[in-house]
PDB file of C-alpha atoms in Angstrom:
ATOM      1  CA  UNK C 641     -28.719  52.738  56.388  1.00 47.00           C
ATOM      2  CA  UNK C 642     -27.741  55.405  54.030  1.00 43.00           C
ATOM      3  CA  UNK C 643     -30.549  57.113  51.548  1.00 49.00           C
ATOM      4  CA  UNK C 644     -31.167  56.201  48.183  1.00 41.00           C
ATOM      5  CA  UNK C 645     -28.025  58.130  45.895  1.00 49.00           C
ATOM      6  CA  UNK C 646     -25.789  57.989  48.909  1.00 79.00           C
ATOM      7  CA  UNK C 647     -22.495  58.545  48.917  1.00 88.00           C
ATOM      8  CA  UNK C 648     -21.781  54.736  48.963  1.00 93.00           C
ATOM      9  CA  UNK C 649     -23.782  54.569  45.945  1.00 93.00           C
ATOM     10  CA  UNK C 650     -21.223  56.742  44.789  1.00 91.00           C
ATOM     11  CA  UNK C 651     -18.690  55.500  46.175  1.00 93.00           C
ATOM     12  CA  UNK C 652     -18.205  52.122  43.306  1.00 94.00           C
ATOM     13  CA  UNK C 653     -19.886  53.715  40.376  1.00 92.00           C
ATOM     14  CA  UNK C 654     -23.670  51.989  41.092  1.00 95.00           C
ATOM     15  CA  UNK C 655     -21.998  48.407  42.720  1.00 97.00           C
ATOM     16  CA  UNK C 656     -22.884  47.651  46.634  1.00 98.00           C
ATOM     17  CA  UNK C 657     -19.709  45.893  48.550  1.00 98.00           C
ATOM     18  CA  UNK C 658     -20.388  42.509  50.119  1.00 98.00           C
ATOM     19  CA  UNK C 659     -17.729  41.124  52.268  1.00 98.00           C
ATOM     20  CA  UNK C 660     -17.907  37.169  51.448  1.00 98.00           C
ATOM     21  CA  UNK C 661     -15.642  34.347  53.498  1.00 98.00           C
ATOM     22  CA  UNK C 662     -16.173  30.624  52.505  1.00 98.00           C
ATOM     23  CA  UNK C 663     -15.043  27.559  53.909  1.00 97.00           C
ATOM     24  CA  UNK C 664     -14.748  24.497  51.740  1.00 98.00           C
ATOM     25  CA  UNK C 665     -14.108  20.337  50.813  1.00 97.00           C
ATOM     26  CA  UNK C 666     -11.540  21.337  48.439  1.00 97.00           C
ATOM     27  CA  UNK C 667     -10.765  24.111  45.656  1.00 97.00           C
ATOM     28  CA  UNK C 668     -12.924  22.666  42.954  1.00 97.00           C
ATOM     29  CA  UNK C 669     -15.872  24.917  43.556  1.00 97.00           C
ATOM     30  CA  UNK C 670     -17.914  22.533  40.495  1.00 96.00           C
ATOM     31  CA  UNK C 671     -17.317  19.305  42.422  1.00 98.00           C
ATOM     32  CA  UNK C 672     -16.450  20.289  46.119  1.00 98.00           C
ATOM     33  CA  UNK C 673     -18.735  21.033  49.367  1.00 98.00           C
ATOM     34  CA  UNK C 674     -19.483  24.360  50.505  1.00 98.00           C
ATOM     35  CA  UNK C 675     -19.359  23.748  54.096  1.00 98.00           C
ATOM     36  CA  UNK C 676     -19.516  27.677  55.465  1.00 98.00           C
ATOM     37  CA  UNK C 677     -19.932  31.151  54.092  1.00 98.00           C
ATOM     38  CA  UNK C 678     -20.301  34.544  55.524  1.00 98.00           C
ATOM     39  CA  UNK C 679     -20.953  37.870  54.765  1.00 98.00           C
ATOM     40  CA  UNK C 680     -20.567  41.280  56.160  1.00 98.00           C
ATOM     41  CA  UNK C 681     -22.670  43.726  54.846  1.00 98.00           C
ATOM     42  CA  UNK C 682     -21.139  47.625  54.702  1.00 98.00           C
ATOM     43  CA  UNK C 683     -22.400  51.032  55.276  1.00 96.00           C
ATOM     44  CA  UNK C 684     -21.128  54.847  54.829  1.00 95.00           C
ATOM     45  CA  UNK C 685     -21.422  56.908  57.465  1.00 93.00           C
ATOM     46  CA  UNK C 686     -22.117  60.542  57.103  1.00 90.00           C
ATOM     47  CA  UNK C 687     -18.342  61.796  56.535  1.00 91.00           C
ATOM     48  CA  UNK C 688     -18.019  58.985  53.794  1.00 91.00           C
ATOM     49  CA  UNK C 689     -16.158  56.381  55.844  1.00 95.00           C
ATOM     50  CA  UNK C 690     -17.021  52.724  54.701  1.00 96.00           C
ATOM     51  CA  UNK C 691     -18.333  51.100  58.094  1.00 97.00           C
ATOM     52  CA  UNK C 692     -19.844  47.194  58.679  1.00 97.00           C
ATOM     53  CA  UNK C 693     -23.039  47.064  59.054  1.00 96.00           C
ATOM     54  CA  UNK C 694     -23.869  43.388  60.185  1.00 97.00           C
ATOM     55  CA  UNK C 695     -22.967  39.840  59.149  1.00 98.00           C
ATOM     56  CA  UNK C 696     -24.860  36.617  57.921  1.00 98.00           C
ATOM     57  CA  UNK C 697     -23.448  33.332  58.781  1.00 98.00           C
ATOM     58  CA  UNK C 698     -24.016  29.867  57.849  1.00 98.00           C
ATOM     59  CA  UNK C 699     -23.028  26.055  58.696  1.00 98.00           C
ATOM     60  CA  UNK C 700     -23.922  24.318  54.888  1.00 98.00           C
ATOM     61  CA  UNK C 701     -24.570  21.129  54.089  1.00 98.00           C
ATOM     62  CA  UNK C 702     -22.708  19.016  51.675  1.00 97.00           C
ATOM     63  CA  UNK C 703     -24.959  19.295  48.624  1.00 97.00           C
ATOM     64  CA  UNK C 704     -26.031  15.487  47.184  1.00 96.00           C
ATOM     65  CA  UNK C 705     -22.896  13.960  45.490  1.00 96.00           C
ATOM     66  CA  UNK C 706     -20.243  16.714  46.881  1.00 97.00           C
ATOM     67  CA  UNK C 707     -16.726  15.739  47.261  1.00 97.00           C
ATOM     68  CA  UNK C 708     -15.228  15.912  50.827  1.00 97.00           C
ATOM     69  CA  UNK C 709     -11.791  16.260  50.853  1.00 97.00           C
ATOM     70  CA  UNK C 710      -9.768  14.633  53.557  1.00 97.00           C
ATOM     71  CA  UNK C 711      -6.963  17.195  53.418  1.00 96.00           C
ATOM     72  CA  UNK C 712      -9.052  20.384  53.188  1.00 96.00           C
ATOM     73  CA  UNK C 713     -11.370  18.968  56.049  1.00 96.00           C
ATOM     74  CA  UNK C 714      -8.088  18.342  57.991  1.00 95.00           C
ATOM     75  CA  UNK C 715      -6.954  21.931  57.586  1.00 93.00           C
ATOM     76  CA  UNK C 716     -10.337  23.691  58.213  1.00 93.00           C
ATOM     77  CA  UNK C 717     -11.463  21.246  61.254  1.00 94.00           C
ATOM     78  CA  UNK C 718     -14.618  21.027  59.858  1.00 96.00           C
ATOM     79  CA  UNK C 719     -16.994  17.587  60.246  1.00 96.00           C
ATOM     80  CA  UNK C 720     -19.309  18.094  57.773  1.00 96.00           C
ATOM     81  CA  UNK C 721     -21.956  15.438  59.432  1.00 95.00           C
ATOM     82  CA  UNK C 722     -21.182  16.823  62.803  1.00 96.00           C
ATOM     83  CA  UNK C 723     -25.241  17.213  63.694  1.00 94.00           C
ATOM     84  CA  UNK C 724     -23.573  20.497  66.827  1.00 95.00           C
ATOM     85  CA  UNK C 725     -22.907  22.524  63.315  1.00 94.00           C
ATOM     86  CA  UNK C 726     -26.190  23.371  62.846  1.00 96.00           C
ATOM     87  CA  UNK C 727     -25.704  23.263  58.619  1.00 97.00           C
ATOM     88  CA  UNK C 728     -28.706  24.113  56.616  1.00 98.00           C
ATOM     89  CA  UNK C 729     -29.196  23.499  53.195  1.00 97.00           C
ATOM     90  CA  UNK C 730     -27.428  25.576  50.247  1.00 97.00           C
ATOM     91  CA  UNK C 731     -30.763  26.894  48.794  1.00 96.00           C
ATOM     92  CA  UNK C 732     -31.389  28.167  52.678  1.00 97.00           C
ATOM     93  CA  UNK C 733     -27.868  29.384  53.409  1.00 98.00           C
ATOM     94  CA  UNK C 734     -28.105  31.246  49.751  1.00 97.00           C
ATOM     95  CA  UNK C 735     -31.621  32.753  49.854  1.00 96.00           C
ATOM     96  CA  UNK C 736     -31.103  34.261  53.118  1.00 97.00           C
ATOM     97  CA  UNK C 737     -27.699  36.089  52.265  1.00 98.00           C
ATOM     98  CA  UNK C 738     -29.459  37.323  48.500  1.00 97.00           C
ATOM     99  CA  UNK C 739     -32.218  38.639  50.035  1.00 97.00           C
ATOM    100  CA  UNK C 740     -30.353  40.675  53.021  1.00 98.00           C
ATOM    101  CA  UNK C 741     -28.256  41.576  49.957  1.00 98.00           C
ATOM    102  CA  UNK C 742     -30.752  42.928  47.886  1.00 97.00           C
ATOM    103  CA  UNK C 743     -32.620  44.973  50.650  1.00 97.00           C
ATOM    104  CA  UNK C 744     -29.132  46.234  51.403  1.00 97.00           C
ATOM    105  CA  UNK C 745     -27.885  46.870  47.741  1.00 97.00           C
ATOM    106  CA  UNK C 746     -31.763  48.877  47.348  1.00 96.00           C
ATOM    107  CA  UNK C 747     -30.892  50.861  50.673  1.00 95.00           C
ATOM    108  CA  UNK C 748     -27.811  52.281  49.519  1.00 95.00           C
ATOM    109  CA  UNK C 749     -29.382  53.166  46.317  1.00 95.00           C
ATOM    110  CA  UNK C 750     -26.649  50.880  44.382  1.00 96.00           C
ATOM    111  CA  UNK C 751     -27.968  48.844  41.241  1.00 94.00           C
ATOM    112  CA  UNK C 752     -25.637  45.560  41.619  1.00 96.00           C
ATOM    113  CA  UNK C 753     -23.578  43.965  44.381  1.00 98.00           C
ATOM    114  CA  UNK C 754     -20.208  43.144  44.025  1.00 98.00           C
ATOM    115  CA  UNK C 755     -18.063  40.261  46.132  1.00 98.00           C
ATOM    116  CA  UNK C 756     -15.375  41.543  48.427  1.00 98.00           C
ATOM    117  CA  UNK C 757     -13.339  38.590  49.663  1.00 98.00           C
ATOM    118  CA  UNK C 758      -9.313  37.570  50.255  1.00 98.00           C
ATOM    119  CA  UNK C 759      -8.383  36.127  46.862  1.00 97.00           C
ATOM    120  CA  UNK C 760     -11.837  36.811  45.319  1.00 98.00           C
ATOM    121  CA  UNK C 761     -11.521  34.149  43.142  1.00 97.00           C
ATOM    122  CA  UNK C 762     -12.353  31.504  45.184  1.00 97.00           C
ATOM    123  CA  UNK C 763     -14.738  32.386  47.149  1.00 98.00           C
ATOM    124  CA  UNK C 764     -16.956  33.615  44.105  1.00 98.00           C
ATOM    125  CA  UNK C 765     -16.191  30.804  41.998  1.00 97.00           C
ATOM    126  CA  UNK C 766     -18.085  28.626  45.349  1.00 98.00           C
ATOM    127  CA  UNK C 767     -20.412  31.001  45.718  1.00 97.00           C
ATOM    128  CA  UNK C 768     -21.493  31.111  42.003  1.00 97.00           C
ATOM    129  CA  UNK C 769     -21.157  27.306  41.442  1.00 97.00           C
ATOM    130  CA  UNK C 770     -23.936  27.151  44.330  1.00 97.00           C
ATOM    131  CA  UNK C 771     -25.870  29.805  42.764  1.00 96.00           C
ATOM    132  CA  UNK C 772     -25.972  27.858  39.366  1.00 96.00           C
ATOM    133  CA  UNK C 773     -26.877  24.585  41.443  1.00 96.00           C
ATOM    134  CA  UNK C 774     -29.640  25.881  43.195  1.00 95.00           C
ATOM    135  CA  UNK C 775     -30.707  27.667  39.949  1.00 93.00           C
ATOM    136  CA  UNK C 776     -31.014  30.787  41.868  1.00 90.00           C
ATOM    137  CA  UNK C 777     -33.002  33.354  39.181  1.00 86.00           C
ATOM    138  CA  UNK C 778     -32.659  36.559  41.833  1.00 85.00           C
ATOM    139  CA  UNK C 779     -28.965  36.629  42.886  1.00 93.00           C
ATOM    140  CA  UNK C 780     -27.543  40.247  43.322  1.00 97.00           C
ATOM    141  CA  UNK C 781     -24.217  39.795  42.983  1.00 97.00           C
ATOM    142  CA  UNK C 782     -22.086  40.461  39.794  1.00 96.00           C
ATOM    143  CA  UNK C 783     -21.123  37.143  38.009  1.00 92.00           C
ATOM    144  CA  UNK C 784     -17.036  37.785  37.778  1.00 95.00           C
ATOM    145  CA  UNK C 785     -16.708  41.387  38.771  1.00 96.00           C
ATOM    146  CA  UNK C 786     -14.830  40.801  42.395  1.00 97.00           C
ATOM    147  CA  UNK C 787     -12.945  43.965  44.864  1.00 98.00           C
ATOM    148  CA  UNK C 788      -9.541  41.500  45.783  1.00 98.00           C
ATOM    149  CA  UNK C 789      -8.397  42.359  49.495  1.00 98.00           C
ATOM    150  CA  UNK C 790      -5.085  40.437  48.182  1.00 98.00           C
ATOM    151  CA  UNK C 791      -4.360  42.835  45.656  1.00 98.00           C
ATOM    152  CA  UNK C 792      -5.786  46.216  47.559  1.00 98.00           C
ATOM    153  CA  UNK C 793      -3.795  45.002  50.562  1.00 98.00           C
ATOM    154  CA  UNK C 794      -0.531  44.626  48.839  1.00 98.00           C
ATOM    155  CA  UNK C 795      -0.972  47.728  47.413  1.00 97.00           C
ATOM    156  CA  UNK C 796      -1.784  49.465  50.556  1.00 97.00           C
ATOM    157  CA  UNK C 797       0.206  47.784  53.161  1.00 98.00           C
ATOM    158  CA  UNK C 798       2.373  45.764  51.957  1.00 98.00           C
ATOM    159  CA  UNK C 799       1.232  42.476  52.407  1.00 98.00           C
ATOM    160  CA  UNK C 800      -1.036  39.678  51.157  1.00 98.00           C
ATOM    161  CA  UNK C 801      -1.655  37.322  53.992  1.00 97.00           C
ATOM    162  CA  UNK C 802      -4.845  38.332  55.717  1.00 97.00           C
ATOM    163  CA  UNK C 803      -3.424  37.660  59.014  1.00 97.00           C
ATOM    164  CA  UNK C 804       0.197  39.819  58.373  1.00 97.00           C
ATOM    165  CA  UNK C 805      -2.336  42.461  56.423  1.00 98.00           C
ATOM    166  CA  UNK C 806      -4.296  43.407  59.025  1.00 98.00           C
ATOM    167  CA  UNK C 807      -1.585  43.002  61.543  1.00 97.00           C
ATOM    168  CA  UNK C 808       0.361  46.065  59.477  1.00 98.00           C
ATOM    169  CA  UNK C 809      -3.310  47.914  59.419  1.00 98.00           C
ATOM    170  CA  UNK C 810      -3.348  47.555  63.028  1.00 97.00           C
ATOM    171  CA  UNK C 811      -6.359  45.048  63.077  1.00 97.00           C
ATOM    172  CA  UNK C 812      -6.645  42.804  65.637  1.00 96.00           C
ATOM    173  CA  UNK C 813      -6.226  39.379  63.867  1.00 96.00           C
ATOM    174  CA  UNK C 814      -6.451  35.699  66.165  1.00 95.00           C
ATOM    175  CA  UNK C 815      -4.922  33.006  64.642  1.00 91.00           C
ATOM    176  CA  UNK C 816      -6.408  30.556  66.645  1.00 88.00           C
ATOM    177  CA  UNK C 817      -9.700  31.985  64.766  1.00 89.00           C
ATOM    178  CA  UNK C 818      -9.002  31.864  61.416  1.00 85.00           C
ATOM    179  CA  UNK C 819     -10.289  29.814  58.938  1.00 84.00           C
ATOM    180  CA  UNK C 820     -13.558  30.208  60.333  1.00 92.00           C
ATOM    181  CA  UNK C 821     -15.857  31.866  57.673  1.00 96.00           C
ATOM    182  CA  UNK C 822     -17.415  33.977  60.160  1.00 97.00           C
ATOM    183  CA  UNK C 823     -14.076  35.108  61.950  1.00 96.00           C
ATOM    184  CA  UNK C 824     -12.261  35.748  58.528  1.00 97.00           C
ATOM    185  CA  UNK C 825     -15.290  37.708  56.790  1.00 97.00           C
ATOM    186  CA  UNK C 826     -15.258  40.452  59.270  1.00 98.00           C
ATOM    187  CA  UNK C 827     -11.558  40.697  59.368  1.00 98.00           C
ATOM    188  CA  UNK C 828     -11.558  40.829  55.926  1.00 98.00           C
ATOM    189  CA  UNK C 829     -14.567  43.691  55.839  1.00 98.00           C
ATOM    190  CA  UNK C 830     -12.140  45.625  58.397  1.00 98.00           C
ATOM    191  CA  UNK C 831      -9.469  45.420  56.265  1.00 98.00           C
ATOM    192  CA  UNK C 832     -11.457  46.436  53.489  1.00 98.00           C
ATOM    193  CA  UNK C 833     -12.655  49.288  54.899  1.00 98.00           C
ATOM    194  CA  UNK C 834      -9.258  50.459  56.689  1.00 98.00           C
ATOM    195  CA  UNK C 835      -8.032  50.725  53.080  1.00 98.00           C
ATOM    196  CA  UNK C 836     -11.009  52.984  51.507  1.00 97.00           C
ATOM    197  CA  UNK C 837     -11.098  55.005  54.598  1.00 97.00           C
ATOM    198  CA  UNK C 838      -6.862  55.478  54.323  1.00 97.00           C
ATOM    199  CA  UNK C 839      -7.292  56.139  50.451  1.00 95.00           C
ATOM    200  CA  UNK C 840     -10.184  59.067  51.288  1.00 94.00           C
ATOM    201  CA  UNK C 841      -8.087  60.799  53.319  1.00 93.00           C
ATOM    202  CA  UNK C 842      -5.052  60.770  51.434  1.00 92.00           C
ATOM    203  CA  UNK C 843      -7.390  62.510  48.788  1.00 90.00           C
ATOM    204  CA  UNK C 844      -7.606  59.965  46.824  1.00 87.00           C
ATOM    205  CA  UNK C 845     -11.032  59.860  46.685  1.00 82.00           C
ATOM    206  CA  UNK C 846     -12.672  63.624  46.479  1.00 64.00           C
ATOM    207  CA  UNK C 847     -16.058  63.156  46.514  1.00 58.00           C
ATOM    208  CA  UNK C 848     -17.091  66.752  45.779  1.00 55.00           C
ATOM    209  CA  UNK C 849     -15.923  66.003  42.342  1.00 55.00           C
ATOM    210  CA  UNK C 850     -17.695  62.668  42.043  1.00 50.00           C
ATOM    211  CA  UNK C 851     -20.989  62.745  40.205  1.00 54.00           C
ATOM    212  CA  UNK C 852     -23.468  59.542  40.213  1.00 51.00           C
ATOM    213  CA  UNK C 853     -23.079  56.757  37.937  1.00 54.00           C
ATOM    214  CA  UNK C 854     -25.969  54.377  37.113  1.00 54.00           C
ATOM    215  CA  UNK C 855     -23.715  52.586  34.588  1.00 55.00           C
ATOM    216  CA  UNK C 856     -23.373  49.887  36.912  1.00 57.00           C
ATOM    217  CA  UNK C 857     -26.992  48.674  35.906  1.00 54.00           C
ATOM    218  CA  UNK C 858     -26.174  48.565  32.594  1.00 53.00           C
ATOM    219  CA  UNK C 859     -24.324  45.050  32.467  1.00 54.00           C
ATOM    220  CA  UNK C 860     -27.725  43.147  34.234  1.00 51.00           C
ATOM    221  CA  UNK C 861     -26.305  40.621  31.021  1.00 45.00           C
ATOM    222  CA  UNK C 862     -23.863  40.037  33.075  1.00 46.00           C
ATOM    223  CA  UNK C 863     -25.688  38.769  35.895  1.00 40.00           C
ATOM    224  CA  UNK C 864     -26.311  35.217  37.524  1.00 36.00           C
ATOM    225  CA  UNK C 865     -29.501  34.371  35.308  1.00 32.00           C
TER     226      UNK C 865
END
């Protein structure tokens, strides 16, 4: 990992990327299962290129009184009671990505993480609906602060479907994958990177005029209590 007041630190004025994918019962992240959720932790190497560094990746249980819905299970394949998962409970799942998080986030000298995901808003609306269930007092991330791949990739490419957006980034994307949390975190995390690296060196990102930022701790209001 990169030294405290590294150049990923940098990089997002004080806020530490975390690729997130989620898999779910539904779209109503109050009410619904979380049934997977990954995420791909980044790095910098030492001529500023955004790099993944390693993913966490969980099977979930439904939490007590979770919807399951028969049309969303249908789409992702996913038996929730199937025992070959391997699903562990939310507060497990959650601790174990916060803490990896954190050490990560404390590495790379940033003061806050912030969710990278395709169409951010849903997977951080699961994510902090689970966070608020569990009553998780240590969470790292930012509560509505999000980097959309959607948006960056339209911008960048031309295209908002992660599958046709990494396809014109020249990604290797499997359909027959996708939909898996695991297999469309660290697509997304390529993609993600592919488009920082591209904007660096088209200039638009000249570090030697950058200086450090530690605004980014100044919202901790902000944060997941």
């Amino acid at each position: 990992m990169t030294q405290p007041n590294s150049q990923l630190a940098q990089r997002f004025r004080g806020y530490y990327p975390v690729v997130i994918d989620v898999e779910t019962a539904g779209f109503n992240a109050k009410t619904d299962a979380l049934l997977e959720i990954a995420a791909t932790l980044l790095d910098m190497d030492e001529d500023g290129n955004l790099i993944p560094l390693k993913t966490l990746h969980f099977h979930v249980e439904p939490f007590e009184g979770a919807n399951l819905d028969a049309s969303s299970l249908a789409f992702n394949g996913i038996d929730p009671f199937n025992p070959l998962r391997g699903a562990v409970h939310e507060r497990e799942a959650i601790t174990e990505i916060c803490k990896a998080v954190r050490k990560a986030q404390k590495d790379a000298g940033c003061q806050r993480s912030v969710i990278v995901a395709h169409n951010a808003a849903f997977d951080q609306g699961f994510l902090n609906a689970a966070i608020e269930r569990l009553n998780f007092k240590r969470s790292p991330f930012h509560a509505f602060v999000s980097f959309d791949t959607t948006s960056l990739a339209a911008l960048a490419v031309g295209q908002t479907v992660l599958a046709k957006a990494c396809k014109a980034a020249g990604i290797a994307f499997d359909n027959k994958e996708a939909h898996s949390a695991l297999y469309d975190t660290e697509r997304t995390a390529e993609l993600f990177c592919y488009i920082v690296n591209s904007w660096k060196q088209l200039g638009g990102w000249p570090m030697a005029n950058i200086q450090p930022d530690d605004s980014a701790g100044d919202d901790d209001t902000d944060a997941v209590a």
